[in-house]
Amino acid sequence: MPDGDITGPTIDVFDGIRDAVPAALAEHLRTVRLIDHHVHGAFHKPVDRAAFEASLNEGSTDPIPDFMTQFDSPLGLSIRRWCAPVLGLPARADTEDYWKRRSELSPDELAALMLPAAGVDRWIVDTGFQGDLITTPQRLTELSGRPSSEILRLERLAQTLLESGTSPEDFPAAFRATLSDAVDSPETVGTKTIAAYRTSFDIDWSRPDDQRVIEAARELAARDSQRVDSPVLIAFGVHEAADHGLPIQVHVGFGDRDLDLHRTDPMLLLPLLRTMAPVGVLLLHCYPFHRQAGYLAQAFDHVNFDVGLAINHLGARSGAVVAEALETAPFAKQLYSSDAFGPPELHLLGSVLWRRTMGLALGEWVRTGDCSESDAIRIVDMIGVHNATRVYAL
């Protein structure tokens, strides 16, 4: 398979829709090397089928019920269609055949097949969740042959400081010092908040003074668990990251069931967006609030967004959400991500589906005369590569 071309003897991204995508646009989408600006590592230990199927369900950690399989989902169908050929099977291989073949390969062998085939030029990796289960950024680089950068989770930083014995009185200064180190580190290119999971967005986003921060840290330190769910500490972390000039990723919308989805509408972030230092804000995933995210990206110069997580999980229907994401926001404010975690199929599938759906959406605009083919190629490059380069100062 040629370097940078995910279309080869095993994958034809435009299978079934070749007539819908103009030739030059299709060729560019086949070969453009993407920046995956929000991704996690791949499994580094073998997983059984139950664990594999559980990793295909974003909303629940419960065992898959006996009456169903996650292969019978939009994501499962897409894995059988696009990933089976990479394993030497026919597209849409039978579920049992897919699992049997997959089980014959080690985690490293699976990753070495799937990761390079994604055609990603750089991974920007969030290491803050279940890092013991997945490859480090360095290992992701070794298996894919492409460099990785890192994202610092703000809640994880706060928790680590308190668990390591930092006193509440020293907490504000220690937090700032770590952020200063992150600014100076070539590996760290941004930060992330998971306020959606810890407090939701309908909190007081005003900047707390150090005394309030110390009091909140004291309350948290006195608990059995230092899991950061304090609105004061979360608002403090976001404002400090912005003051240090670090881009801030924000999980929005669709995710595990321990978040209250209706309280993760990004419109609830307006008080923060209006008052924070204007560093790059990256609204992640956003489904089903991607239209609200598009409005915010249009209204605020420092706001950007993606629909990354939704693309894999919507599978054959991902074209709808990609087209809707193109409705309002300037093209310079959108980015590509897969949000892949665990199975390396997800790192590959995000790329395949994004290329395919961008071809469908922009191909329609070209056919109807709403943009030229060169315009469409430029839009692909902005969303797939250039916007991430600018926001993260790569």
Short mmCIF file of C-alpha atoms in Angstrom, two decimals:
data_model
loop_
_atom_site.label_atom_id
_atom_site.label_comp_id
_atom_site.label_asym_id
_atom_site.label_seq_id
_atom_site.Cartn_x
_atom_site.Cartn_y
_atom_site.Cartn_z
CA MET A 1 0.00 0.00 0.00
CA PRO A 2 1.60 3.34 -1.01
CA ASP A 3 2.66 5.64 1.80
CA GLY A 4 -0.17 8.04 2.54
CA ASP A 5 -2.74 6.18 0.42
CA ILE A 6 -5.32 4.25 2.41
CA THR A 7 -6.85 2.94 -0.78
CA GLY A 8 -5.04 -0.18 -1.91
CA PRO A 9 -5.74 -3.82 -2.63
CA THR A 10 -7.64 -4.12 0.69
CA ILE A 11 -9.57 -0.84 1.03
CA ASP A 12 -11.49 1.10 -1.60
CA VAL A 13 -12.82 4.09 0.36
CA PHE A 14 -15.24 5.02 -2.37
CA ASP A 15 -16.63 1.55 -3.03
CA GLY A 16 -20.28 1.91 -3.99
CA ILE A 17 -20.13 5.70 -4.41
CA ARG A 18 -17.40 6.23 -7.01
CA ASP A 19 -19.77 8.07 -9.36
CA ALA A 20 -20.72 10.49 -6.56
CA VAL A 21 -17.20 11.84 -5.89
CA PRO A 22 -15.33 13.83 -8.59
CA ALA A 23 -12.08 12.20 -9.62
CA ALA A 24 -9.56 14.80 -8.37
CA LEU A 25 -11.38 15.16 -5.03
CA ALA A 26 -11.50 11.39 -4.61
CA GLU A 27 -7.81 11.04 -5.33
CA HIS A 28 -6.95 13.75 -2.83
CA LEU A 29 -9.11 12.19 -0.13
CA ARG A 30 -7.43 8.84 -0.73
CA THR A 31 -3.96 10.25 -0.20
CA VAL A 32 -4.15 13.22 2.18
CA ARG A 33 -2.39 12.47 5.47
CA LEU A 34 -4.56 13.59 8.36
CA ILE A 35 -3.88 14.97 11.81
CA ASP A 36 -6.01 13.01 14.28
CA HIS A 37 -6.34 15.76 16.85
CA HIS A 38 -8.12 13.71 19.54
CA VAL A 39 -7.28 10.04 19.93
CA HIS A 40 -6.27 7.47 22.53
CA GLY A 41 -3.98 4.46 22.39
CA ALA A 42 -4.75 0.96 21.10
CA PHE A 43 -5.10 -2.11 23.32
CA HIS A 44 -1.67 -3.50 24.20
CA LYS A 45 -2.93 -6.76 25.70
CA PRO A 46 -5.23 -9.39 24.16
CA VAL A 47 -8.92 -8.92 24.92
CA ASP A 48 -11.64 -11.53 24.80
CA ARG A 49 -14.73 -11.08 22.69
CA ALA A 50 -16.79 -9.68 25.56
CA ALA A 51 -14.22 -6.96 26.22
CA PHE A 52 -13.89 -6.22 22.51
CA GLU A 53 -17.63 -5.83 22.06
CA ALA A 54 -17.88 -3.71 25.20
CA SER A 55 -15.31 -1.34 23.69
CA LEU A 56 -17.66 -0.78 20.75
CA ASN A 57 -20.35 0.62 23.06
CA GLU A 58 -19.65 4.18 24.15
CA GLY A 59 -22.59 4.50 26.50
CA SER A 60 -22.38 1.47 28.79
CA THR A 61 -19.81 -0.58 30.65
CA ASP A 62 -22.25 -3.42 31.34
CA PRO A 63 -21.64 -6.82 29.75
CA ILE A 64 -23.29 -7.19 26.36
CA PRO A 65 -26.62 -9.01 26.89
CA ASP A 66 -26.94 -12.56 25.57
CA PHE A 67 -29.69 -11.54 23.14
CA MET A 68 -27.43 -9.23 21.09
CA THR A 69 -23.96 -8.53 19.74
CA GLN A 70 -22.28 -5.19 19.11
CA PHE A 71 -21.45 -6.43 15.64
CA ASP A 72 -25.15 -5.80 14.94
CA SER A 73 -24.76 -2.03 15.23
CA PRO A 74 -23.76 0.71 12.78
CA LEU A 75 -20.22 0.53 14.16
CA GLY A 76 -20.13 -3.26 14.03
CA LEU A 77 -21.32 -3.33 10.43
CA SER A 78 -18.67 -0.78 9.47
CA ILE A 79 -15.90 -2.82 11.10
CA ARG A 80 -16.96 -5.90 9.14
CA ARG A 81 -17.06 -3.91 5.91
CA TRP A 82 -13.88 -1.83 6.14
CA CYS A 83 -11.58 -3.67 8.56
CA ALA A 84 -12.19 -7.26 7.47
CA PRO A 85 -10.21 -6.82 4.21
CA VAL A 86 -7.21 -5.54 6.20
CA LEU A 87 -7.22 -8.91 7.98
CA GLY A 88 -7.34 -10.78 4.66
CA LEU A 89 -11.08 -11.44 4.78
CA PRO A 90 -13.75 -10.36 2.31
CA ALA A 91 -15.63 -7.16 3.03
CA ARG A 92 -18.68 -7.80 5.20
CA ALA A 93 -17.17 -11.04 6.46
CA ASP A 94 -19.29 -13.11 8.79
CA THR A 95 -19.03 -12.06 12.42
CA GLU A 96 -17.62 -15.39 13.56
CA ASP A 97 -15.06 -15.43 10.75
CA TYR A 98 -13.98 -11.91 11.66
CA TRP A 99 -13.52 -12.74 15.31
CA LYS A 100 -11.67 -15.99 14.55
CA ARG A 101 -9.21 -14.23 12.24
CA ARG A 102 -8.75 -11.30 14.63
CA SER A 103 -8.00 -13.69 17.50
CA GLU A 104 -5.09 -15.17 15.55
CA LEU A 105 -3.18 -11.89 15.74
CA SER A 106 -1.44 -10.26 18.69
CA PRO A 107 -2.37 -6.70 19.75
CA ASP A 108 0.83 -5.37 18.18
CA GLU A 109 0.16 -7.23 14.93
CA LEU A 110 -3.37 -5.83 14.78
CA ALA A 111 -2.14 -2.31 15.47
CA ALA A 112 0.66 -2.60 12.92
CA LEU A 113 -1.95 -3.49 10.29
CA MET A 114 -4.62 -0.95 11.18
CA LEU A 115 -2.72 2.16 12.29
CA PRO A 116 -0.57 2.79 9.18
CA ALA A 117 -3.59 2.09 6.98
CA ALA A 118 -5.40 5.06 8.56
CA GLY A 119 -3.17 7.49 6.67
CA VAL A 120 -2.62 9.69 9.74
CA ASP A 121 0.45 11.90 9.82
CA ARG A 122 0.26 12.84 13.51
CA TRP A 123 -1.66 11.59 16.53
CA ILE A 124 -2.63 14.03 19.30
CA VAL A 125 -3.17 11.67 22.19
CA ASP A 126 -5.25 11.97 25.36
CA THR A 127 -3.55 9.68 27.89
CA GLY A 128 -5.78 10.52 30.85
CA PHE A 129 -8.22 7.59 30.73
CA GLN A 130 -7.41 3.94 31.54
CA GLY A 131 -3.81 4.38 30.45
CA ASP A 132 -2.93 0.93 31.78
CA LEU A 133 -5.03 -0.71 29.06
CA ILE A 134 -3.67 1.06 26.01
CA THR A 135 -0.44 1.94 24.26
CA THR A 136 1.51 5.02 25.24
CA PRO A 137 1.93 7.80 22.67
CA GLN A 138 5.47 6.59 22.12
CA ARG A 139 4.29 3.05 21.37
CA LEU A 140 1.55 4.41 19.10
CA THR A 141 4.30 6.14 17.15
CA GLU A 142 6.36 2.95 16.92
CA LEU A 143 3.42 0.88 15.64
CA SER A 144 2.17 3.48 13.17
CA GLY A 145 5.45 5.00 12.04
CA ARG A 146 4.04 8.49 12.70
CA PRO A 147 4.76 11.01 15.49
CA SER A 148 2.51 11.60 18.48
CA SER A 149 1.84 14.64 20.64
CA GLU A 150 0.10 14.67 24.01
CA ILE A 151 -2.87 16.31 25.71
CA LEU A 152 -2.82 17.04 29.45
CA ARG A 153 -6.11 16.33 31.27
CA LEU A 154 -6.79 19.13 33.75
CA GLU A 155 -8.87 17.05 36.17
CA ARG A 156 -6.27 14.28 36.16
CA LEU A 157 -3.56 16.84 36.92
CA ALA A 158 -5.49 18.20 39.89
CA GLN A 159 -6.20 14.71 41.22
CA THR A 160 -2.58 13.62 40.84
CA LEU A 161 -1.32 16.66 42.74
CA LEU A 162 -3.65 16.01 45.67
CA GLU A 163 -3.00 12.27 45.72
CA SER A 164 0.75 12.86 45.74
CA GLY A 165 0.52 14.91 48.93
CA THR A 166 0.37 18.49 47.65
CA SER A 167 -1.21 20.52 50.43
CA PRO A 168 -4.37 22.52 49.66
CA GLU A 169 -2.45 25.72 50.46
CA ASP A 170 0.22 24.85 47.88
CA PHE A 171 -2.24 23.52 45.28
CA PRO A 172 -2.77 26.70 43.18
CA ALA A 173 0.97 27.32 42.80
CA ALA A 174 1.71 23.64 42.06
CA PHE A 175 -1.01 23.53 39.41
CA ARG A 176 0.38 26.65 37.72
CA ALA A 177 3.91 25.29 37.82
CA THR A 178 2.85 22.09 36.08
CA LEU A 179 1.09 24.08 33.37
CA SER A 180 4.24 26.16 32.90
CA ASP A 181 6.21 22.97 32.43
CA ALA A 182 3.64 21.80 29.87
CA VAL A 183 4.07 25.00 27.88
CA ASP A 184 7.82 24.32 27.73
CA SER A 185 7.41 20.65 26.79
CA PRO A 186 7.57 19.82 23.06
CA GLU A 187 5.44 16.71 23.65
CA THR A 188 2.43 18.50 25.19
CA VAL A 189 0.42 20.61 22.74
CA GLY A 190 -2.81 21.19 24.67
CA THR A 191 -5.08 20.42 27.60
CA LYS A 192 -8.51 18.86 28.08
CA THR A 193 -11.38 19.19 30.52
CA ILE A 194 -13.95 16.46 31.15
CA ALA A 195 -16.31 18.81 32.99
CA ALA A 196 -19.11 17.12 31.04
CA TYR A 197 -18.57 14.01 33.15
CA ARG A 198 -17.72 15.65 36.46
CA THR A 199 -20.09 18.64 36.83
CA SER A 200 -21.82 19.17 33.46
CA PHE A 201 -21.68 22.65 31.92
CA ASP A 202 -24.36 24.47 33.93
CA ILE A 203 -21.92 25.63 36.63
CA ASP A 204 -20.43 28.94 37.69
CA TRP A 205 -17.63 29.44 35.15
CA SER A 206 -16.33 32.66 36.74
CA ARG A 207 -12.69 32.58 37.73
CA PRO A 208 -12.27 31.68 41.42
CA ASP A 209 -9.65 33.40 43.56
CA ASP A 210 -6.92 31.35 45.20
CA GLN A 211 -8.66 31.25 48.56
CA ARG A 212 -11.74 29.59 47.06
CA VAL A 213 -9.47 27.15 45.23
CA ILE A 214 -7.64 26.27 48.46
CA GLU A 215 -10.95 25.69 50.26
CA ALA A 216 -12.20 23.44 47.45
CA ALA A 217 -8.90 21.53 47.43
CA ARG A 218 -9.12 21.11 51.20
CA GLU A 219 -12.63 19.63 50.91
CA LEU A 220 -11.50 17.25 48.19
CA ALA A 221 -8.33 16.19 50.03
CA ALA A 222 -10.44 15.20 53.04
CA ARG A 223 -12.42 12.65 51.03
CA ASP A 224 -11.56 9.00 50.49
CA SER A 225 -11.30 9.72 46.75
CA GLN A 226 -9.75 12.80 45.18
CA ARG A 227 -11.79 12.44 41.99
CA VAL A 228 -12.20 16.04 40.88
CA ASP A 229 -15.87 16.96 40.69
CA SER A 230 -15.63 20.44 42.18
CA PRO A 231 -16.96 23.24 39.94
CA VAL A 232 -14.47 25.59 41.59
CA LEU A 233 -11.45 23.41 40.75
CA ILE A 234 -12.69 22.73 37.22
CA ALA A 235 -13.24 26.42 36.47
CA PHE A 236 -9.84 27.20 38.02
CA GLY A 237 -8.11 24.63 35.82
CA VAL A 238 -9.68 25.86 32.60
CA HIS A 239 -8.90 29.53 33.27
CA GLU A 240 -5.32 28.70 34.28
CA ALA A 241 -4.75 26.62 31.14
CA ALA A 242 -6.07 29.48 29.02
CA ASP A 243 -3.84 32.00 30.80
CA HIS A 244 -0.86 29.77 30.06
CA GLY A 245 -1.76 29.87 26.36
CA LEU A 246 -2.59 26.17 26.08
CA PRO A 247 -5.43 25.07 23.75
CA ILE A 248 -8.29 23.45 25.66
CA GLN A 249 -10.24 20.43 24.46
CA VAL A 250 -13.75 20.09 25.91
CA HIS A 251 -15.73 16.85 25.75
CA VAL A 252 -19.22 17.78 24.50
CA GLY A 253 -22.35 15.65 24.14
CA PHE A 254 -22.36 11.92 23.34
CA GLY A 255 -20.40 9.77 25.76
CA ASP A 256 -20.65 7.31 28.62
CA ARG A 257 -23.93 7.11 30.50
CA ASP A 258 -22.44 8.65 33.64
CA LEU A 259 -22.84 12.10 32.08
CA ASP A 260 -26.15 13.97 31.93
CA LEU A 261 -26.42 14.49 28.18
CA HIS A 262 -28.91 17.35 28.37
CA ARG A 263 -26.48 19.29 30.56
CA THR A 264 -23.61 19.03 28.06
CA ASP A 265 -25.09 21.31 25.41
CA PRO A 266 -22.15 23.60 24.51
CA MET A 267 -24.44 26.64 24.64
CA LEU A 268 -24.10 26.31 28.42
CA LEU A 269 -20.43 27.25 27.96
CA LEU A 270 -21.30 30.78 26.81
CA PRO A 271 -20.38 32.41 30.16
CA LEU A 272 -16.95 30.80 29.95
CA LEU A 273 -16.35 31.56 26.28
CA ARG A 274 -17.23 35.22 26.81
CA THR A 275 -14.77 35.74 29.68
CA MET A 276 -11.82 33.36 29.29
CA ALA A 277 -8.47 34.23 27.74
CA PRO A 278 -9.00 33.65 24.00
CA VAL A 279 -6.91 30.53 23.46
CA GLY A 280 -8.05 27.81 21.10
CA VAL A 281 -11.09 25.90 22.43
CA LEU A 282 -11.74 22.53 20.78
CA LEU A 283 -15.29 21.23 21.27
CA LEU A 284 -14.99 17.47 20.85
CA HIS A 285 -17.53 15.07 19.32
CA CYS A 286 -20.50 17.41 19.91
CA TYR A 287 -23.21 14.98 18.70
CA PRO A 288 -26.15 15.60 19.02
CA PHE A 289 -25.18 19.24 19.64
CA HIS A 290 -23.00 19.64 16.55
CA ARG A 291 -25.19 22.41 15.15
CA GLN A 292 -24.86 24.36 18.39
CA ALA A 293 -21.10 23.80 18.22
CA GLY A 294 -21.11 25.09 14.66
CA TYR A 295 -22.84 28.26 15.80
CA LEU A 296 -20.30 28.80 18.59
CA ALA A 297 -17.44 28.27 16.14
CA GLN A 298 -18.96 30.94 13.94
CA ALA A 299 -19.61 33.34 16.81
CA PHE A 300 -16.26 33.08 18.64
CA ASP A 301 -12.91 33.39 16.92
CA HIS A 302 -11.22 31.02 19.38
CA VAL A 303 -13.82 28.19 19.20
CA ASN A 304 -13.32 25.14 16.99
CA PHE A 305 -15.11 21.79 16.90
CA ASP A 306 -15.23 18.26 15.51
CA VAL A 307 -17.73 15.41 15.25
CA GLY A 308 -15.08 12.73 15.76
CA LEU A 309 -16.68 10.22 18.13
CA ALA A 310 -19.97 10.28 16.25
CA ILE A 311 -18.44 9.30 12.90
CA ASN A 312 -17.44 5.81 14.00
CA HIS A 313 -20.57 5.15 16.00
CA LEU A 314 -22.94 6.31 13.25
CA GLY A 315 -21.20 4.12 10.69
CA ALA A 316 -23.11 4.16 7.41
CA ARG A 317 -25.14 7.13 8.65
CA SER A 318 -22.09 9.23 9.50
CA GLY A 319 -22.50 11.15 6.25
CA ALA A 320 -25.48 12.94 7.75
CA VAL A 321 -23.62 14.33 10.76
CA VAL A 322 -20.57 15.31 8.66
CA ALA A 323 -22.84 17.18 6.23
CA GLU A 324 -24.64 18.93 9.10
CA ALA A 325 -21.29 19.93 10.64
CA LEU A 326 -20.52 21.77 7.40
CA GLU A 327 -23.68 23.88 7.58
CA THR A 328 -22.80 26.93 9.70
CA ALA A 329 -19.21 27.15 10.86
CA PRO A 330 -16.34 28.47 8.76
CA PHE A 331 -14.29 25.60 7.38
CA ALA A 332 -11.25 26.99 9.20
CA LYS A 333 -12.92 26.13 12.54
CA GLN A 334 -13.44 22.36 12.11
CA LEU A 335 -10.96 19.54 12.72
CA TYR A 336 -10.69 15.80 12.13
CA SER A 337 -10.55 13.28 14.96
CA SER A 338 -11.37 9.61 15.46
CA ASP A 339 -11.47 9.51 19.30
CA ALA A 340 -10.34 5.91 18.86
CA PHE A 341 -9.73 4.02 22.11
CA GLY A 342 -8.76 0.35 22.38
CA PRO A 343 -9.44 -1.62 19.19
CA PRO A 344 -7.14 -0.32 16.44
CA GLU A 345 -10.07 -0.85 14.08
CA LEU A 346 -11.40 2.44 15.44
CA HIS A 347 -8.24 4.35 14.49
CA LEU A 348 -8.61 3.11 10.93
CA LEU A 349 -12.38 3.32 10.67
CA GLY A 350 -12.56 6.97 11.71
CA SER A 351 -10.25 7.87 8.85
CA VAL A 352 -12.05 5.73 6.29
CA LEU A 353 -15.51 7.04 7.15
CA TRP A 354 -14.39 10.67 7.33
CA ARG A 355 -12.75 10.51 3.90
CA ARG A 356 -15.80 8.81 2.46
CA THR A 357 -18.36 11.16 3.97
CA MET A 358 -16.37 14.26 3.07
CA GLY A 359 -16.26 12.97 -0.49
CA LEU A 360 -20.04 12.55 -0.53
CA ALA A 361 -20.81 15.94 1.00
CA LEU A 362 -18.32 18.00 -1.00
CA GLY A 363 -18.87 15.96 -4.14
CA GLU A 364 -22.52 17.00 -4.09
CA TRP A 365 -21.52 20.65 -3.82
CA VAL A 366 -19.18 20.27 -6.78
CA ARG A 367 -21.82 18.54 -8.91
CA THR A 368 -24.40 21.23 -8.17
CA GLY A 369 -21.93 24.03 -8.88
CA ASP A 370 -21.87 25.34 -5.31
CA CYS A 371 -18.08 25.04 -5.13
CA SER A 372 -15.25 24.13 -7.44
CA GLU A 373 -13.29 20.93 -7.10
CA SER A 374 -10.25 22.94 -6.02
CA ASP A 375 -12.41 24.58 -3.33
CA ALA A 376 -13.46 21.13 -2.10
CA ILE A 377 -9.85 19.94 -1.92
CA ARG A 378 -8.91 23.07 0.04
CA ILE A 379 -11.73 22.42 2.52
CA VAL A 380 -10.48 18.85 3.00
CA ASP A 381 -6.99 20.13 3.76
CA MET A 382 -8.24 22.74 6.22
CA ILE A 383 -10.36 20.32 8.25
CA GLY A 384 -8.08 17.32 7.90
CA VAL A 385 -4.69 18.98 8.43
CA HIS A 386 -4.19 22.74 8.49
CA ASN A 387 -6.60 23.77 11.25
CA ALA A 388 -5.01 21.40 13.75
CA THR A 389 -1.54 22.62 12.74
CA ARG A 390 -2.60 26.19 13.48
CA VAL A 391 -4.57 25.64 16.71
CA TYR A 392 -1.93 23.43 18.34
CA ALA A 393 1.04 25.33 16.85
CA LEU A 394 2.50 22.06 15.57
#
